[in-house]
Amino acid sequence: MIEQGMPGARVEVIGDGHHFEALIVSPDFAGKTMIQQHRMVYATLGDKMREEIHALSLRTLTPEEYAATGGA
């Protein structure tokens, strides 16, 4: 869902069906605060955030930030 709502983003998600951890790397995050980045992700999930997803831990990075971490 995140990839559909954010074309061009690299997304890695792990979870048990209700609790998830996600790494999202997108050039669209450039110049935005972490809160703005997280809101962008939440917007792609819509009602699922209230109905199906009970916990979501996000790590949002631009491609440059991701490269600087060594891709980890």
C-alpha positions as YAML, in Angstrom:
chain: A
units: angstrom
residues:
- id: 1
  name: MET
  ca: [0.00, 0.00, 0.00]
- id: 2
  name: ILE
  ca: [2.81, 2.40, 0.82]
- id: 3
  name: GLU
  ca: [4.52, 1.72, -2.50]
- id: 4
  name: GLN
  ca: [1.25, 2.36, -4.35]
- id: 5
  name: GLY
  ca: [0.71, 5.65, -2.53]
- id: 6
  name: MET
  ca: [4.33, 6.72, -2.86]
- id: 7
  name: PRO
  ca: [5.57, 5.67, -6.32]
- id: 8
  name: GLY
  ca: [9.33, 5.35, -6.45]
- id: 9
  name: ALA
  ca: [9.70, 4.70, -2.73]
- id: 10
  name: ARG
  ca: [11.71, 1.76, -1.44]
- id: 11
  name: VAL
  ca: [9.71, 0.04, 1.28]
- id: 12
  name: GLU
  ca: [10.64, -2.75, 3.67]
- id: 13
  name: VAL
  ca: [7.99, -3.92, 6.14]
- id: 14
  name: ILE
  ca: [8.10, -6.62, 8.77]
- id: 15
  name: GLY
  ca: [5.27, -7.48, 11.12]
- id: 16
  name: ASP
  ca: [2.81, -9.98, 12.49]
- id: 17
  name: GLY
  ca: [-0.36, -8.76, 10.79]
- id: 18
  name: HIS
  ca: [-1.22, -6.07, 13.35]
- id: 19
  name: HIS
  ca: [2.13, -4.66, 14.53]
- id: 20
  name: PHE
  ca: [4.62, -3.49, 11.93]
- id: 21
  name: GLU
  ca: [8.04, -1.89, 11.46]
- id: 22
  name: ALA
  ca: [8.67, -0.11, 8.17]
- id: 23
  name: LEU
  ca: [11.66, 1.45, 6.47]
- id: 24
  name: ILE
  ca: [10.65, 3.85, 3.72]
- id: 25
  name: VAL
  ca: [13.22, 5.54, 1.48]
- id: 26
  name: SER
  ca: [11.80, 8.23, -0.79]
- id: 27
  name: PRO
  ca: [13.07, 11.32, -2.57]
- id: 28
  name: ASP
  ca: [9.71, 12.90, -1.67]
- id: 29
  name: PHE
  ca: [10.92, 13.20, 1.95]
- id: 30
  name: ALA
  ca: [13.58, 15.78, 1.01]
- id: 31
  name: GLY
  ca: [13.11, 19.06, 2.87]
- id: 32
  name: LYS
  ca: [10.35, 17.69, 5.10]
- id: 33
  name: THR
  ca: [10.38, 17.18, 8.85]
- id: 34
  name: MET
  ca: [10.09, 13.69, 10.27]
- id: 35
  name: ILE
  ca: [6.49, 14.44, 11.28]
- id: 36
  name: GLN
  ca: [5.64, 15.52, 7.72]
- id: 37
  name: GLN
  ca: [7.31, 12.38, 6.37]
- id: 38
  name: HIS
  ca: [5.33, 10.15, 8.73]
- id: 39
  name: ARG
  ca: [2.09, 11.90, 7.82]
- id: 40
  name: MET
  ca: [2.81, 11.18, 4.16]
- id: 41
  name: VAL
  ca: [3.11, 7.48, 4.97]
- id: 42
  name: TYR
  ca: [-0.01, 7.46, 7.17]
- id: 43
  name: ALA
  ca: [-1.96, 9.10, 4.34]
- id: 44
  name: THR
  ca: [-1.15, 6.13, 2.09]
- id: 45
  name: LEU
  ca: [-2.59, 3.74, 4.69]
- id: 46
  name: GLY
  ca: [-5.83, 5.64, 5.29]
- id: 47
  name: ASP
  ca: [-8.44, 3.81, 7.37]
- id: 48
  name: LYS
  ca: [-6.20, 0.77, 7.81]
- id: 49
  name: MET
  ca: [-4.34, 2.75, 10.49]
- id: 50
  name: ARG
  ca: [-7.51, 2.78, 12.59]
- id: 51
  name: GLU
  ca: [-8.99, -0.57, 11.68]
- id: 52
  name: GLU
  ca: [-6.26, -3.12, 10.92]
- id: 53
  name: ILE
  ca: [-2.87, -1.72, 11.93]
- id: 54
  name: HIS
  ca: [-2.52, -1.39, 15.68]
- id: 55
  name: ALA
  ca: [1.12, -0.37, 15.84]
- id: 56
  name: LEU
  ca: [3.45, 1.00, 13.21]
- id: 57
  name: SER
  ca: [7.06, 2.01, 13.77]
- id: 58
  name: LEU
  ca: [8.41, 4.12, 10.92]
- id: 59
  name: ARG
  ca: [11.93, 4.92, 9.78]
- id: 60
  name: THR
  ca: [11.79, 7.43, 6.93]
- id: 61
  name: LEU
  ca: [14.84, 8.50, 4.95]
- id: 62
  name: THR
  ca: [15.73, 10.26, 1.73]
- id: 63
  name: PRO
  ca: [17.90, 8.23, -0.66]
- id: 64
  name: GLU
  ca: [20.89, 10.37, 0.36]
- id: 65
  name: GLU
  ca: [20.28, 9.71, 4.07]
- id: 66
  name: TYR
  ca: [19.90, 6.00, 3.36]
- id: 67
  name: ALA
  ca: [23.16, 5.92, 1.41]
- id: 68
  name: ALA
  ca: [24.93, 7.76, 4.24]
- id: 69
  name: THR
  ca: [23.89, 5.00, 6.66]
- id: 70
  name: GLY
  ca: [25.51, 2.43, 4.41]
- id: 71
  name: GLY
  ca: [22.13, 1.09, 3.42]
- id: 72
  name: ALA
  ca: [21.27, -0.13, 6.88]
...
